GROMACS .gro file of C-alpha atoms in nm:
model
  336
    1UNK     CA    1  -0.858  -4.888  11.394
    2UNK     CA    2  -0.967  -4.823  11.013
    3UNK     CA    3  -0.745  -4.999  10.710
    4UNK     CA    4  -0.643  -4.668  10.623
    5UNK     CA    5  -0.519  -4.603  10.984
    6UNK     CA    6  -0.312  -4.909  11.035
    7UNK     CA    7  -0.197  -4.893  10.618
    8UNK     CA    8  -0.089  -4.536  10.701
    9UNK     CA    9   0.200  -4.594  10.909
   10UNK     CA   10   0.358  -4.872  10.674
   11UNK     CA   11   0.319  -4.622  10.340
   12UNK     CA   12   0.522  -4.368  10.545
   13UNK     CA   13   0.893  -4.460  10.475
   14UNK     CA   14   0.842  -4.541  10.103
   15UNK     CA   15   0.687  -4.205  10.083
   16UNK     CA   16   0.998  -4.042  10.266
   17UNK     CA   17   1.249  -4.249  10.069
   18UNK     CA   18   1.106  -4.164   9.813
   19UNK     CA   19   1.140  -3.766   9.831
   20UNK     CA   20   1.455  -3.793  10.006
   21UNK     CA   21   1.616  -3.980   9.651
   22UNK     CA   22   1.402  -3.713   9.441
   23UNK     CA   23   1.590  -3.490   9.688
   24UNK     CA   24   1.961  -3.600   9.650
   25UNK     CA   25   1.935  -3.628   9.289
   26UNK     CA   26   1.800  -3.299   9.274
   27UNK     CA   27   2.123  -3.148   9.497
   28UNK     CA   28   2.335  -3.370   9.258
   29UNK     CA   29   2.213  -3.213   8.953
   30UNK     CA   30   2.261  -2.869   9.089
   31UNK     CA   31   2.524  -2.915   9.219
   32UNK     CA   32   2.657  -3.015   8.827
   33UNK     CA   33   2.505  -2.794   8.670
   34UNK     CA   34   2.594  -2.460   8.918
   35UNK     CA   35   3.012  -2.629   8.885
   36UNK     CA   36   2.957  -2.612   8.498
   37UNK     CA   37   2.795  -2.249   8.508
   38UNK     CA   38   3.124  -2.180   8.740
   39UNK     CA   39   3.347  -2.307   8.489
   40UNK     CA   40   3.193  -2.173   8.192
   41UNK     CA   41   3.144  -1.807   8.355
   42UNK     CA   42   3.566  -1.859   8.510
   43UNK     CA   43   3.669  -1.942   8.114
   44UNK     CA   44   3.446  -1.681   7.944
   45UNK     CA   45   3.087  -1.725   7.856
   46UNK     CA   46   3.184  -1.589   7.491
   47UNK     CA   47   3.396  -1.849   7.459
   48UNK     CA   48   3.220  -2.159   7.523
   49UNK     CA   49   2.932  -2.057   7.341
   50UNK     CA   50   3.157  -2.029   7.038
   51UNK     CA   51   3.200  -2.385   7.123
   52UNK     CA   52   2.841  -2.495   7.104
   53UNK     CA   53   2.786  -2.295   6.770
   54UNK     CA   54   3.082  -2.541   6.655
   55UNK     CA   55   2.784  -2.783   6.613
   56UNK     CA   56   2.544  -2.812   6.338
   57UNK     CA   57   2.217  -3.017   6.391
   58UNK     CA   58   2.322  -3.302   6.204
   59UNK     CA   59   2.588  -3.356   6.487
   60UNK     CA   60   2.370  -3.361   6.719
   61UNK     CA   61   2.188  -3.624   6.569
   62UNK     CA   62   2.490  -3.799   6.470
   63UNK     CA   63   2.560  -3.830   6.849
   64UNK     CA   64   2.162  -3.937   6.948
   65UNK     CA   65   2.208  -4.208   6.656
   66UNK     CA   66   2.526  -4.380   6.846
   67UNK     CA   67   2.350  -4.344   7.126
   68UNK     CA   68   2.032  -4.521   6.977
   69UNK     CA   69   2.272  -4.803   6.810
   70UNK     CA   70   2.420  -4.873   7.196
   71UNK     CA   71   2.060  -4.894   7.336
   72UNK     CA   72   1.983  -5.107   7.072
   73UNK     CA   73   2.238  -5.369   7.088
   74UNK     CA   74   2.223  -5.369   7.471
   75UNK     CA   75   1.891  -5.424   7.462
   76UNK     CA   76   1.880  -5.713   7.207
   77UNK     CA   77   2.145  -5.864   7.450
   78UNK     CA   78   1.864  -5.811   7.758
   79UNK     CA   79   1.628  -6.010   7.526
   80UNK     CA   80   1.894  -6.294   7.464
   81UNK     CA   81   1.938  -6.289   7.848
   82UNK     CA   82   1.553  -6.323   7.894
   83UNK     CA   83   1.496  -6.618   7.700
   84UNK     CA   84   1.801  -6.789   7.775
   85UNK     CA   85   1.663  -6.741   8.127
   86UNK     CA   86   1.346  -6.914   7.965
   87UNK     CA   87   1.116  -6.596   7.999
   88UNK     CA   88   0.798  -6.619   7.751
   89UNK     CA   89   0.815  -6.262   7.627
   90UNK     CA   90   0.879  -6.137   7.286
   91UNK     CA   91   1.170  -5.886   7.127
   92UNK     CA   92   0.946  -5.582   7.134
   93UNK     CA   93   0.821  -5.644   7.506
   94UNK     CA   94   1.187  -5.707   7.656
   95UNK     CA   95   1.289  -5.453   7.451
   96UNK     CA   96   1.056  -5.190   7.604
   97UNK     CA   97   1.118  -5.333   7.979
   98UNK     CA   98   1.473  -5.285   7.928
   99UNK     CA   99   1.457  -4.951   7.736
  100UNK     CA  100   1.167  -4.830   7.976
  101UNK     CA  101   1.373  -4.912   8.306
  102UNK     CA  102   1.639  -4.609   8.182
  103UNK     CA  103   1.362  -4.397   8.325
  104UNK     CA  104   1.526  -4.493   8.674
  105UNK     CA  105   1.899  -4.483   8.557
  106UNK     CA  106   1.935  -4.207   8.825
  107UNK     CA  107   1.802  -4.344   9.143
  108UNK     CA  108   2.089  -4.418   9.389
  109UNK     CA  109   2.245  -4.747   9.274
  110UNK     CA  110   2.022  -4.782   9.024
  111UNK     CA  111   1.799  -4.974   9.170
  112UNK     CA  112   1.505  -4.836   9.049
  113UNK     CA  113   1.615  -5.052   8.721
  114UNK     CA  114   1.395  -5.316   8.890
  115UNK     CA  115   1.096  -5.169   8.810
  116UNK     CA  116   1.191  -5.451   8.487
  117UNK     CA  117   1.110  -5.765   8.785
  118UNK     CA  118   0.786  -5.588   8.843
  119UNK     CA  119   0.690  -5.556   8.472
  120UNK     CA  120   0.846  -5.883   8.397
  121UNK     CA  121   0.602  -6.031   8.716
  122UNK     CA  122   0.294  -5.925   8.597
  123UNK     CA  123   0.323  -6.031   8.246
  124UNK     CA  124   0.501  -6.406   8.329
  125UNK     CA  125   0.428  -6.424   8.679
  126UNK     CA  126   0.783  -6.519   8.790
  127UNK     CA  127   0.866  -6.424   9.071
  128UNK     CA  128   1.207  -6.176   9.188
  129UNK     CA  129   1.401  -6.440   9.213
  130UNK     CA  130   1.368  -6.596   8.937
  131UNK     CA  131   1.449  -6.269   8.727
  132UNK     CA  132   1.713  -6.100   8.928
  133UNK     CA  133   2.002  -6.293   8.762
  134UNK     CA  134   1.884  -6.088   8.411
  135UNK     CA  135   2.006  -5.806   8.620
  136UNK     CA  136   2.318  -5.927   8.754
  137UNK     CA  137   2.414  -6.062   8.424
  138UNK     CA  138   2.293  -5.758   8.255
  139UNK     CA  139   2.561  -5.525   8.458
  140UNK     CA  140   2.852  -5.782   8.447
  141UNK     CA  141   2.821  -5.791   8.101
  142UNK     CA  142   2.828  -5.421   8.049
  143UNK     CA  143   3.131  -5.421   8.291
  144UNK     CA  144   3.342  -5.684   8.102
  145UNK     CA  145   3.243  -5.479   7.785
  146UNK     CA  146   3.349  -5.181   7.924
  147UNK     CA  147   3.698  -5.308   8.102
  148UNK     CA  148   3.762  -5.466   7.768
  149UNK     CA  149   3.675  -5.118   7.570
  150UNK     CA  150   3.893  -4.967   7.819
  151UNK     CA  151   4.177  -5.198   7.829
  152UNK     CA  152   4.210  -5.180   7.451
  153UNK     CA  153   4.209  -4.777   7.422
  154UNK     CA  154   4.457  -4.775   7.689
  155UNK     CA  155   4.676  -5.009   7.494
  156UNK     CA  156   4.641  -4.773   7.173
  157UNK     CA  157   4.673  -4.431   7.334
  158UNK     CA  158   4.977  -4.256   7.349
  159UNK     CA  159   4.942  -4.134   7.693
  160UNK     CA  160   4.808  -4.333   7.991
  161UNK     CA  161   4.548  -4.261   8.251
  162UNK     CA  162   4.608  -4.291   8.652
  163UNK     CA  163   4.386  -4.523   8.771
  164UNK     CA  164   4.305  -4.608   8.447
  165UNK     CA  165   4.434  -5.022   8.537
  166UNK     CA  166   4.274  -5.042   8.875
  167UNK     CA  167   3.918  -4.971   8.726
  168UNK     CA  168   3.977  -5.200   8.458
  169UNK     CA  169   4.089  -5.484   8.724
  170UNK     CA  170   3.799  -5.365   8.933
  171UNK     CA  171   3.514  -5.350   8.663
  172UNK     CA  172   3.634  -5.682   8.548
  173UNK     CA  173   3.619  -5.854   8.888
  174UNK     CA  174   3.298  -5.710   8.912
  175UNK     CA  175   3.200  -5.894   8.601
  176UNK     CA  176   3.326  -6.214   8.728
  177UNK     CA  177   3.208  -6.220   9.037
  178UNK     CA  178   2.859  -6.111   8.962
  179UNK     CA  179   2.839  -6.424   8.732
  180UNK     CA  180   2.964  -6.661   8.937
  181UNK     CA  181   2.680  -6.882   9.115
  182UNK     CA  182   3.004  -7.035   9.361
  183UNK     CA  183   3.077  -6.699   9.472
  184UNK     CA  184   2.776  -6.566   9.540
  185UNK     CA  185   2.626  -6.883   9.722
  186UNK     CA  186   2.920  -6.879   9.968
  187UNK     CA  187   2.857  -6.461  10.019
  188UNK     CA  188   2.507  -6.527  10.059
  189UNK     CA  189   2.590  -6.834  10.359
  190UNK     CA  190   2.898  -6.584  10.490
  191UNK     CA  191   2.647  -6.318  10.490
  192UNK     CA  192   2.387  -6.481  10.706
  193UNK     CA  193   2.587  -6.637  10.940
  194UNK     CA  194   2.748  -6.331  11.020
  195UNK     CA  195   2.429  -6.149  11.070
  196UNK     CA  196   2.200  -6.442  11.171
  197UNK     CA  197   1.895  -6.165  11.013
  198UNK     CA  198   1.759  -6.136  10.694
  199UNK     CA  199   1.688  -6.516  10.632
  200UNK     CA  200   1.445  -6.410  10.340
  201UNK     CA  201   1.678  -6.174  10.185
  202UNK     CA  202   1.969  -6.398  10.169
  203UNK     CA  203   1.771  -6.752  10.057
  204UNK     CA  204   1.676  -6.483   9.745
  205UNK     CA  205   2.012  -6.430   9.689
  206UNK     CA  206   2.084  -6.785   9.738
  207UNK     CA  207   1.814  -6.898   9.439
  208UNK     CA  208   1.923  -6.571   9.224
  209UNK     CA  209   2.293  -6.750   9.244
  210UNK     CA  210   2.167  -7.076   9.172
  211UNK     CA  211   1.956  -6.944   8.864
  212UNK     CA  212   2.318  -6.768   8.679
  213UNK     CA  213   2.385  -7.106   8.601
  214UNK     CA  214   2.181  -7.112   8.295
  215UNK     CA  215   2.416  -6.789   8.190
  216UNK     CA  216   2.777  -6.995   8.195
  217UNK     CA  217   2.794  -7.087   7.885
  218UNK     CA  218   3.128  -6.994   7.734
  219UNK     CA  219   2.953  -6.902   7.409
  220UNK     CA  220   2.629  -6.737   7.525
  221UNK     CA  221   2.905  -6.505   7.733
  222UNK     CA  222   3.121  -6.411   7.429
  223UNK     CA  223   2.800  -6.338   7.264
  224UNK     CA  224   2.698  -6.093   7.523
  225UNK     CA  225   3.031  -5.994   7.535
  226UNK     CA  226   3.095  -5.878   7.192
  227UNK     CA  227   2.734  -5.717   7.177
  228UNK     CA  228   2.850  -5.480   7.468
  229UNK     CA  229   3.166  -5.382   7.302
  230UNK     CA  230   2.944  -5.290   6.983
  231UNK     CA  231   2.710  -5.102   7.200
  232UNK     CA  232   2.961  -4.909   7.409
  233UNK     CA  233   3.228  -4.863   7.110
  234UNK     CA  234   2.957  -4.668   6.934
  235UNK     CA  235   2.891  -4.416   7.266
  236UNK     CA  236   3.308  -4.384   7.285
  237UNK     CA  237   3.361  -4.304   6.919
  238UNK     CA  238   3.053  -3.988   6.976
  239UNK     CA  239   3.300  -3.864   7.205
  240UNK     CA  240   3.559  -3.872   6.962
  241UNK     CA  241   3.384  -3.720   6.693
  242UNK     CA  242   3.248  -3.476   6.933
  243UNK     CA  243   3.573  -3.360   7.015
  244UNK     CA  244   3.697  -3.332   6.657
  245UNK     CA  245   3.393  -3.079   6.535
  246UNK     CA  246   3.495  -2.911   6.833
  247UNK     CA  247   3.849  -2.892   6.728
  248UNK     CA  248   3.983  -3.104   7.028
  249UNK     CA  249   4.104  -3.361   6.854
  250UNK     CA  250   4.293  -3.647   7.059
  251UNK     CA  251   4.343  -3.951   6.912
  252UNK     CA  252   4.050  -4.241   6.930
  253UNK     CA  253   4.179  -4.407   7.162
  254UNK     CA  254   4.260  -4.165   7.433
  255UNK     CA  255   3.908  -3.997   7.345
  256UNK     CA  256   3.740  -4.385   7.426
  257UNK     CA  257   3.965  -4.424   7.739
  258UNK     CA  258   3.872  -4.111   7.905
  259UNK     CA  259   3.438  -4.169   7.808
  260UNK     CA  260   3.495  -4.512   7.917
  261UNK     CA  261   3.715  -4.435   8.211
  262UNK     CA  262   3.468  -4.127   8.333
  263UNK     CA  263   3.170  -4.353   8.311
  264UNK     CA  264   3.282  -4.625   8.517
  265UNK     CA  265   3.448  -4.394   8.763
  266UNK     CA  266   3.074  -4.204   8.769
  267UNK     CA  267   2.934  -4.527   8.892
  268UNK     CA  268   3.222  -4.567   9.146
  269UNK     CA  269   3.117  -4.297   9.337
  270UNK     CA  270   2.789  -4.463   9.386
  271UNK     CA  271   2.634  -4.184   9.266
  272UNK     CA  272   2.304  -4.157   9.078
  273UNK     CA  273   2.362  -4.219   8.720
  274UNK     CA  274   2.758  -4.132   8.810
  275UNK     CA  275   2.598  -3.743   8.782
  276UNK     CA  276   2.903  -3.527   8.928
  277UNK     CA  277   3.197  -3.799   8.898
  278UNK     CA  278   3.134  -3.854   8.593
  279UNK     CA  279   3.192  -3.478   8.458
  280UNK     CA  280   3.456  -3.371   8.675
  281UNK     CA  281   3.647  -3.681   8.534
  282UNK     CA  282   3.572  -3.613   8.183
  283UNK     CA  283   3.693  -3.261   8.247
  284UNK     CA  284   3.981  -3.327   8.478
  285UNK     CA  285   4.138  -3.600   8.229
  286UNK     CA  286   4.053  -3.352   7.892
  287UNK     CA  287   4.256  -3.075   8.077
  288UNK     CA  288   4.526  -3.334   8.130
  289UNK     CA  289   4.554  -3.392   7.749
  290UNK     CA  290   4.534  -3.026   7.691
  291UNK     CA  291   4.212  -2.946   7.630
  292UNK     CA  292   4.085  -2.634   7.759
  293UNK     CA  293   3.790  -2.532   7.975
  294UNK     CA  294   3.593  -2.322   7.699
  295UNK     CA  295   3.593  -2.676   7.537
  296UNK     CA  296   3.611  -2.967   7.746
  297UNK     CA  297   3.322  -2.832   7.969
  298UNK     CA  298   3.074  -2.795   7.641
  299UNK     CA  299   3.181  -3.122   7.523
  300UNK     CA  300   3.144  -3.321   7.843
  301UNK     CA  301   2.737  -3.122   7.886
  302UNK     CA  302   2.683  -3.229   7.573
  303UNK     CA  303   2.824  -3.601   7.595
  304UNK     CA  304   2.619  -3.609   7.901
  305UNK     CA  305   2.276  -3.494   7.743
  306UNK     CA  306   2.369  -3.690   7.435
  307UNK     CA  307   2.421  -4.042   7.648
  308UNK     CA  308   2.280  -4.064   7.979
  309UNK     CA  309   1.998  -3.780   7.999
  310UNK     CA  310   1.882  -3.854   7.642
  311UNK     CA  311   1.860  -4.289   7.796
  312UNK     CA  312   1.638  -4.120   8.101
  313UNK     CA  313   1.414  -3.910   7.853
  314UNK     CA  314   1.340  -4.239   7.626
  315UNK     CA  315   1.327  -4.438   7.971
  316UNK     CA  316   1.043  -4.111   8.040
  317UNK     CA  317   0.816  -4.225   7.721
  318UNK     CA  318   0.799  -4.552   7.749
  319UNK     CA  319   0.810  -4.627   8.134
  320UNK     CA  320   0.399  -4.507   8.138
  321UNK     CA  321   0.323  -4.746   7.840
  322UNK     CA  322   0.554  -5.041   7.993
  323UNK     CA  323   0.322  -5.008   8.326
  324UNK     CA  324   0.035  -4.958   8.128
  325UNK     CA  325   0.121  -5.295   7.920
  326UNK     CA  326   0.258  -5.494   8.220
  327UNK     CA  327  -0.136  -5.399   8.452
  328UNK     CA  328  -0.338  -5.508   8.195
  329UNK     CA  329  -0.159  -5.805   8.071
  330UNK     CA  330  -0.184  -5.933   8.492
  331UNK     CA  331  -0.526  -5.831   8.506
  332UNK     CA  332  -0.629  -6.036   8.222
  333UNK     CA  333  -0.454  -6.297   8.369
  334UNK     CA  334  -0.629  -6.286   8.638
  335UNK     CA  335  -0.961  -6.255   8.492
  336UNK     CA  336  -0.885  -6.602   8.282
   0.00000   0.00000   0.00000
């Protein structure tokens, strides 16, 4: 039997996992934007494109900008992350892992965000492991900033939102748990002794817990803490502003609770990127407040392109130079 022959067999599931997740993201997106066509067509086509016309160009680059100032912060805190972690690498270079890994913000659970490990591999040679807290802490953090952001704007809005506590509670003991090495340890032992498989999987998980350590620092957390509220403030008030030029205008506060609240509830649903629960959300809890369709479906397309696809389509540019970076900087290394 050739190489190829016996290599053959093993390349086989990636290949079909992959097209089956280029598949369901696919049906997903349809799926959105065929419900949005619906709704737009059911409220008059004349009348949500009077929406859109609302908007001048400077808006819409008023809402990329607050977009931009959220990527920016969050990825600042990624590099604060990386060296507290003790990771060699410079600003610009954990910027552009963390910026270039939005290219994957759609594959189911995200976890094509760890194309970062691989990049973060060549160019330092540490192993998963080692990295994968930078992950965990990475999401806590932006779940403690949004629970907070969430919290607050339900405090300050007039009106409430169902469910509205439960995700808060939920995101935050998300947070906590994802940053506690205790926690983890004793899920990881629970885990294998109730399976008695995946010995390799679970002493990772075991060293990942043992690495957050270096992350419980009261003050290194309210650092990270107060970045993400920055970061994810900005994203909320583009909502709020969106809403306004499109004559919807809600309060601040209600306007941050229902972004905040739709974007956690998106990623709930364990869908990629939160693409359908998301936007029926955003909808669902605009109509609520008295919004109607000719305007809350423009605004949440718009919100959408504005935040999540616009994160993909910078993830898009820089992924290719990121890999391109990452493969030469490990084969000079290995050349040395």
């Amino acid at each position: 039997m050739t190489m190829t022959e016996s290599s053959s067999p093993a390349m086989a599931p990636g290949k079909t996992r992959r097209w089956r997740d280029r598949a369901l993201l696919a049906g997903l997106i349809l799926l959105v934007v065929v419900g949005l066509i619906g709704a737009a067509a059911a409220t008059g086509w004349e009348e949500t494109k009077a929406q859109l016309l609302k908007l001048a160009p400077w808006q819409f680059a008023a809402l990329l900008g607050l977009s931009l100032f959220n990527y920016g912060f969050r990825a600042l805190r990624w590099h604060v992350f990386a060296r507290k972690l003790g990771l060699p690498l410079r600003l610009a270079t954990n910027a552009l892992h963390f910026l270039g890994g939005f290219a994957m913000s759609v594959t189911p659970g995200r976890v094509g965000e760890l194309v970062r490990m691989r990049w973060i591999r060549r160019m330092s040679g540490w192993p998963f492991e080692r990295t994968a807290p930078l992950v965990l802490v990475d999401r806590a953090s932006d779940l403690a900033a949004m629970a907070v952001i969430l919290g607050l704007a339900l405090a300050f809005s007039t009106t409430g939102i169902a469910g509205g506590i439960p995700v808060t509670i939920l995101a935050l003991l998300g947070a906590f748990v994802a940053t506690r090495p205790a926690i983890l340890l004793k899920l990881a032992t629970t885990g294998h002794r109730l399976t008695g498989r995946f010995d390799r999987l679970f002493a990772r998980v075991r060293r990942a817990a043992r690495s957050l350590e270096v992350f419980s620092a009261p003050a290194l957390m309210g650092l990270a803490t107060v970045i993400g509220l920055i970061g994810w403030f900005a994203e909320g008030y583009a909502f709020h502003l969106l809403l306004v030029w499109m004559g919807a205008d809600i309060g601040l506060a209600k306007a941050i609770a229902i972004f905040v609240f739709a974007t956690l509830a998106g990623g709930l649903t364990g869908a990629p990127g939160g693409v359908g629960g998301a936007e029926a959300a955003m909808i669902a809890l605009l109509s609520l407040e008295g919004v109607g369709l000719e305007t809350s479906i423009p605004a949440t397309a718009i919100i959408r392109v504005t935040t999540l696809w616009f994160a993909i389509l910078i993830g898009l540019v820089l992924f290719p130079i990121a890999e391109k970076q990452s493969k030469t900087h490990e084969n000079a290394l290995e050349n040395h």
